[in-house]
Amino acid sequence: MENTNPKTRFNWLQQQVGKSMKFSPSPFAHWLDGTLLEVKEEGIKASFIIRKDMTNPMGMLHGGVTAGIFDDIMGATFFGMDTEYFFPTIDLSVVYFAAAKEGDEVIAQTQIIKKGQTIIYMEAFLYSQAGKLLAKCGSNIAKSQMKI
């Protein structure tokens, strides 16, 4: 994406709803291969189909992949914000409640909780297709000196 004007970024992200997240500037998002479901000012929602290469030896969604889904979808949420500078993740705390397995569809949803000038706090939730809470995450991102 060439034009990085903040409102253009948000509008561009909204135009991707219903599409594979392979459009993302994040190579990790290409591997996750989710589908963007919703883009709002307060957060976004995406779905992911659990593949074998996303599972642990027990056949359940790997905890690291869950954390990666959270980090990437929160990054996409940040991408749509009206910021001139990049805000990298400075912490990520995940709590796991239930498992997903190969072939399951999961839904990740972000929510911007506090948008400060130097620190932004977000939460994210991972649900089963039936709406069962599988995991939740809290993360702070901090303003860097890198312009977007």
PDB file of C-alpha atoms in Angstrom:
ATOM      1  CA  MET A   1       0.000   0.000   0.000  1.00  0.00           C
ATOM      2  CA  GLU A   2       1.673   3.195  -1.154  1.00  0.00           C
ATOM      3  CA  ASN A   3      -0.343   5.983   0.488  1.00  0.00           C
ATOM      4  CA  THR A   4       0.015   5.781   4.274  1.00  0.00           C
ATOM      5  CA  ASN A   5      -2.318   8.656   5.160  1.00  0.00           C
ATOM      6  CA  PRO A   6      -4.052   7.500   8.377  1.00  0.00           C
ATOM      7  CA  LYS A   7      -7.630   7.904   7.135  1.00  0.00           C
ATOM      8  CA  THR A   8      -6.633   6.311   3.871  1.00  0.00           C
ATOM      9  CA  ARG A   9      -5.211   3.366   5.867  1.00  0.00           C
ATOM     10  CA  PHE A  10      -8.464   2.959   7.809  1.00  0.00           C
ATOM     11  CA  ASN A  11     -10.614   3.269   4.683  1.00  0.00           C
ATOM     12  CA  TRP A  12      -8.345   0.840   2.821  1.00  0.00           C
ATOM     13  CA  LEU A  13      -8.644  -1.639   5.694  1.00  0.00           C
ATOM     14  CA  GLN A  14     -12.452  -1.339   5.598  1.00  0.00           C
ATOM     15  CA  GLN A  15     -12.359  -2.158   1.880  1.00  0.00           C
ATOM     16  CA  GLN A  16     -10.617  -5.463   2.705  1.00  0.00           C
ATOM     17  CA  VAL A  17     -13.571  -6.827   4.723  1.00  0.00           C
ATOM     18  CA  GLY A  18     -14.550 -10.245   3.429  1.00  0.00           C
ATOM     19  CA  LYS A  19     -11.121 -10.853   1.892  1.00  0.00           C
ATOM     20  CA  SER A  20      -8.198 -13.061   2.837  1.00  0.00           C
ATOM     21  CA  MET A  21      -5.677 -11.238   5.014  1.00  0.00           C
ATOM     22  CA  LYS A  22      -2.982 -12.085   2.457  1.00  0.00           C
ATOM     23  CA  PHE A  23      -3.456  -8.429   1.436  1.00  0.00           C
ATOM     24  CA  SER A  24      -1.688  -7.441   4.670  1.00  0.00           C
ATOM     25  CA  PRO A  25       1.743  -5.826   4.721  1.00  0.00           C
ATOM     26  CA  SER A  26       2.556  -8.446   7.421  1.00  0.00           C
ATOM     27  CA  PRO A  27       4.166 -11.633   6.038  1.00  0.00           C
ATOM     28  CA  PHE A  28       3.001 -13.459   9.188  1.00  0.00           C
ATOM     29  CA  ALA A  29      -0.609 -12.523   8.343  1.00  0.00           C
ATOM     30  CA  HIS A  30      -0.091 -14.204   4.961  1.00  0.00           C
ATOM     31  CA  TRP A  31       0.844 -17.433   6.764  1.00  0.00           C
ATOM     32  CA  LEU A  32      -2.108 -17.154   9.179  1.00  0.00           C
ATOM     33  CA  ASP A  33      -4.393 -16.612   6.152  1.00  0.00           C
ATOM     34  CA  GLY A  34      -7.361 -15.233   8.074  1.00  0.00           C
ATOM     35  CA  THR A  35     -10.391 -13.484   6.645  1.00  0.00           C
ATOM     36  CA  LEU A  36     -11.146  -9.932   7.725  1.00  0.00           C
ATOM     37  CA  LEU A  37     -14.751  -9.785   8.959  1.00  0.00           C
ATOM     38  CA  GLU A  38     -15.202  -6.294  10.402  1.00  0.00           C
ATOM     39  CA  VAL A  39     -13.315  -3.000  10.699  1.00  0.00           C
ATOM     40  CA  LYS A  40     -14.482  -0.334  13.147  1.00  0.00           C
ATOM     41  CA  GLU A  41     -12.748   2.568  14.871  1.00  0.00           C
ATOM     42  CA  GLU A  42     -12.695   0.637  18.168  1.00  0.00           C
ATOM     43  CA  GLY A  43     -11.343  -2.634  16.770  1.00  0.00           C
ATOM     44  CA  ILE A  44     -11.453  -5.321  14.114  1.00  0.00           C
ATOM     45  CA  LYS A  45     -12.646  -8.910  13.759  1.00  0.00           C
ATOM     46  CA  ALA A  46     -11.176 -11.734  11.667  1.00  0.00           C
ATOM     47  CA  SER A  47     -11.679 -15.481  11.291  1.00  0.00           C
ATOM     48  CA  PHE A  48      -9.048 -18.194  10.943  1.00  0.00           C
ATOM     49  CA  ILE A  49      -9.282 -21.866   9.992  1.00  0.00           C
ATOM     50  CA  ILE A  50      -6.928 -23.969  12.115  1.00  0.00           C
ATOM     51  CA  ARG A  51      -4.531 -25.923   9.905  1.00  0.00           C
ATOM     52  CA  LYS A  52      -2.330 -28.861  10.948  1.00  0.00           C
ATOM     53  CA  ASP A  53       0.773 -26.633  10.849  1.00  0.00           C
ATOM     54  CA  MET A  54      -0.881 -24.369  13.451  1.00  0.00           C
ATOM     55  CA  THR A  55      -1.269 -27.163  16.022  1.00  0.00           C
ATOM     56  CA  ASN A  56       0.827 -28.639  18.821  1.00  0.00           C
ATOM     57  CA  PRO A  57       1.671 -32.373  19.107  1.00  0.00           C
ATOM     58  CA  MET A  58      -1.746 -32.968  20.728  1.00  0.00           C
ATOM     59  CA  GLY A  59      -3.536 -31.576  17.659  1.00  0.00           C
ATOM     60  CA  MET A  60      -4.720 -28.410  19.415  1.00  0.00           C
ATOM     61  CA  LEU A  61      -4.125 -24.831  18.320  1.00  0.00           C
ATOM     62  CA  HIS A  62      -0.564 -24.041  19.420  1.00  0.00           C
ATOM     63  CA  GLY A  63      -0.376 -21.406  22.164  1.00  0.00           C
ATOM     64  CA  GLY A  64       2.300 -19.524  20.244  1.00  0.00           C
ATOM     65  CA  VAL A  65       0.065 -19.369  17.181  1.00  0.00           C
ATOM     66  CA  THR A  66      -2.756 -18.044  19.368  1.00  0.00           C
ATOM     67  CA  ALA A  67      -0.395 -15.321  20.642  1.00  0.00           C
ATOM     68  CA  GLY A  68       0.662 -14.672  17.055  1.00  0.00           C
ATOM     69  CA  ILE A  69      -2.956 -14.284  15.939  1.00  0.00           C
ATOM     70  CA  PHE A  70      -3.488 -11.767  18.736  1.00  0.00           C
ATOM     71  CA  ASP A  71      -0.314  -9.815  17.976  1.00  0.00           C
ATOM     72  CA  ASP A  72      -1.017  -9.711  14.253  1.00  0.00           C
ATOM     73  CA  ILE A  73      -4.683  -8.711  14.499  1.00  0.00           C
ATOM     74  CA  MET A  74      -3.803  -6.011  17.044  1.00  0.00           C
ATOM     75  CA  GLY A  75      -1.155  -4.841  14.578  1.00  0.00           C
ATOM     76  CA  ALA A  76      -3.835  -4.632  11.896  1.00  0.00           C
ATOM     77  CA  THR A  77      -6.001  -2.637  14.313  1.00  0.00           C
ATOM     78  CA  PHE A  78      -3.103  -0.259  14.920  1.00  0.00           C
ATOM     79  CA  PHE A  79      -2.467   0.025  11.155  1.00  0.00           C
ATOM     80  CA  GLY A  80      -5.919   1.581  10.760  1.00  0.00           C
ATOM     81  CA  MET A  81      -5.338   4.212  13.475  1.00  0.00           C
ATOM     82  CA  ASP A  82      -4.563   7.858  12.832  1.00  0.00           C
ATOM     83  CA  THR A  83      -0.917   7.702  13.907  1.00  0.00           C
ATOM     84  CA  GLU A  84       2.093   9.127  12.143  1.00  0.00           C
ATOM     85  CA  TYR A  85       4.561   6.907  14.032  1.00  0.00           C
ATOM     86  CA  PHE A  86       4.877   3.148  14.351  1.00  0.00           C
ATOM     87  CA  PHE A  87       3.894   1.678  17.764  1.00  0.00           C
ATOM     88  CA  PRO A  88       5.568  -1.728  18.271  1.00  0.00           C
ATOM     89  CA  THR A  89       4.320  -4.237  20.839  1.00  0.00           C
ATOM     90  CA  ILE A  90       6.050  -3.849  24.222  1.00  0.00           C
ATOM     91  CA  ASP A  91       4.140  -6.567  26.074  1.00  0.00           C
ATOM     92  CA  LEU A  92       1.613  -9.258  25.329  1.00  0.00           C
ATOM     93  CA  SER A  93      -0.214 -11.270  27.980  1.00  0.00           C
ATOM     94  CA  VAL A  94      -2.339 -14.239  26.914  1.00  0.00           C
ATOM     95  CA  VAL A  95      -4.716 -16.305  29.046  1.00  0.00           C
ATOM     96  CA  TYR A  96      -5.928 -19.605  27.578  1.00  0.00           C
ATOM     97  CA  PHE A  97      -9.345 -21.025  28.478  1.00  0.00           C
ATOM     98  CA  ALA A  98     -10.186 -23.762  25.965  1.00  0.00           C
ATOM     99  CA  ALA A  99      -8.710 -25.516  22.944  1.00  0.00           C
ATOM    100  CA  ALA A 100      -9.382 -25.389  19.233  1.00  0.00           C
ATOM    101  CA  LYS A 101      -8.332 -28.187  16.906  1.00  0.00           C
ATOM    102  CA  GLU A 102      -7.422 -28.674  13.268  1.00  0.00           C
ATOM    103  CA  GLY A 103     -10.315 -27.746  10.993  1.00  0.00           C
ATOM    104  CA  ASP A 104     -11.991 -25.463  13.557  1.00  0.00           C
ATOM    105  CA  GLU A 105     -12.816 -21.888  12.645  1.00  0.00           C
ATOM    106  CA  VAL A 106     -11.905 -19.320  15.297  1.00  0.00           C
ATOM    107  CA  ILE A 107     -12.833 -15.649  15.496  1.00  0.00           C
ATOM    108  CA  ALA A 108     -10.397 -13.041  16.808  1.00  0.00           C
ATOM    109  CA  GLN A 109     -11.656  -9.631  17.869  1.00  0.00           C
ATOM    110  CA  THR A 110      -9.729  -6.590  19.081  1.00  0.00           C
ATOM    111  CA  GLN A 111     -10.805  -3.664  21.209  1.00  0.00           C
ATOM    112  CA  ILE A 112      -8.874  -0.450  21.739  1.00  0.00           C
ATOM    113  CA  ILE A 113      -9.155   0.276  25.461  1.00  0.00           C
ATOM    114  CA  LYS A 114      -6.946   3.356  25.900  1.00  0.00           C
ATOM    115  CA  LYS A 115      -5.318   5.410  23.189  1.00  0.00           C
ATOM    116  CA  GLY A 116      -2.650   7.628  24.720  1.00  0.00           C
ATOM    117  CA  GLN A 117      -0.085   9.775  22.955  1.00  0.00           C
ATOM    118  CA  THR A 118       2.791   7.370  23.672  1.00  0.00           C
ATOM    119  CA  ILE A 119       1.134   4.124  24.840  1.00  0.00           C
ATOM    120  CA  ILE A 120      -1.932   2.389  23.392  1.00  0.00           C
ATOM    121  CA  TYR A 121      -3.549  -0.480  25.306  1.00  0.00           C
ATOM    122  CA  MET A 122      -5.620  -3.074  23.450  1.00  0.00           C
ATOM    123  CA  GLU A 123      -7.372  -6.287  24.320  1.00  0.00           C
ATOM    124  CA  ALA A 124      -8.201  -9.172  22.024  1.00  0.00           C
ATOM    125  CA  PHE A 125     -10.396 -12.227  22.345  1.00  0.00           C
ATOM    126  CA  LEU A 126     -10.431 -15.548  20.513  1.00  0.00           C
ATOM    127  CA  TYR A 127     -13.758 -17.361  20.195  1.00  0.00           C
ATOM    128  CA  SER A 128     -14.888 -20.663  18.737  1.00  0.00           C
ATOM    129  CA  GLN A 129     -17.403 -20.550  15.894  1.00  0.00           C
ATOM    130  CA  ALA A 130     -20.061 -21.310  18.546  1.00  0.00           C
ATOM    131  CA  GLY A 131     -19.024 -18.244  20.575  1.00  0.00           C
ATOM    132  CA  LYS A 132     -17.053 -20.001  23.340  1.00  0.00           C
ATOM    133  CA  LEU A 133     -14.173 -17.887  24.695  1.00  0.00           C
ATOM    134  CA  LEU A 134     -10.923 -19.736  23.928  1.00  0.00           C
ATOM    135  CA  ALA A 135      -8.345 -17.108  24.973  1.00  0.00           C
ATOM    136  CA  LYS A 136      -7.939 -13.433  25.770  1.00  0.00           C
ATOM    137  CA  CYS A 137      -5.023 -11.058  25.486  1.00  0.00           C
ATOM    138  CA  GLY A 138      -3.925  -7.651  26.717  1.00  0.00           C
ATOM    139  CA  SER A 139      -1.151  -5.698  25.036  1.00  0.00           C
ATOM    140  CA  ASN A 140       0.565  -2.340  25.207  1.00  0.00           C
ATOM    141  CA  ILE A 141       2.134  -0.776  22.146  1.00  0.00           C
ATOM    142  CA  ALA A 142       4.508   2.191  22.471  1.00  0.00           C
ATOM    143  CA  LYS A 143       5.312   5.083  20.179  1.00  0.00           C
ATOM    144  CA  SER A 144       8.628   4.714  18.380  1.00  0.00           C
ATOM    145  CA  GLN A 145      10.650   7.192  16.354  1.00  0.00           C
ATOM    146  CA  MET A 146       9.866   5.333  13.111  1.00  0.00           C
ATOM    147  CA  LYS A 147       7.421   7.152  10.852  1.00  0.00           C
ATOM    148  CA  ILE A 148       4.865   5.082   9.007  1.00  0.00           C
TER     149      ILE A 148
END
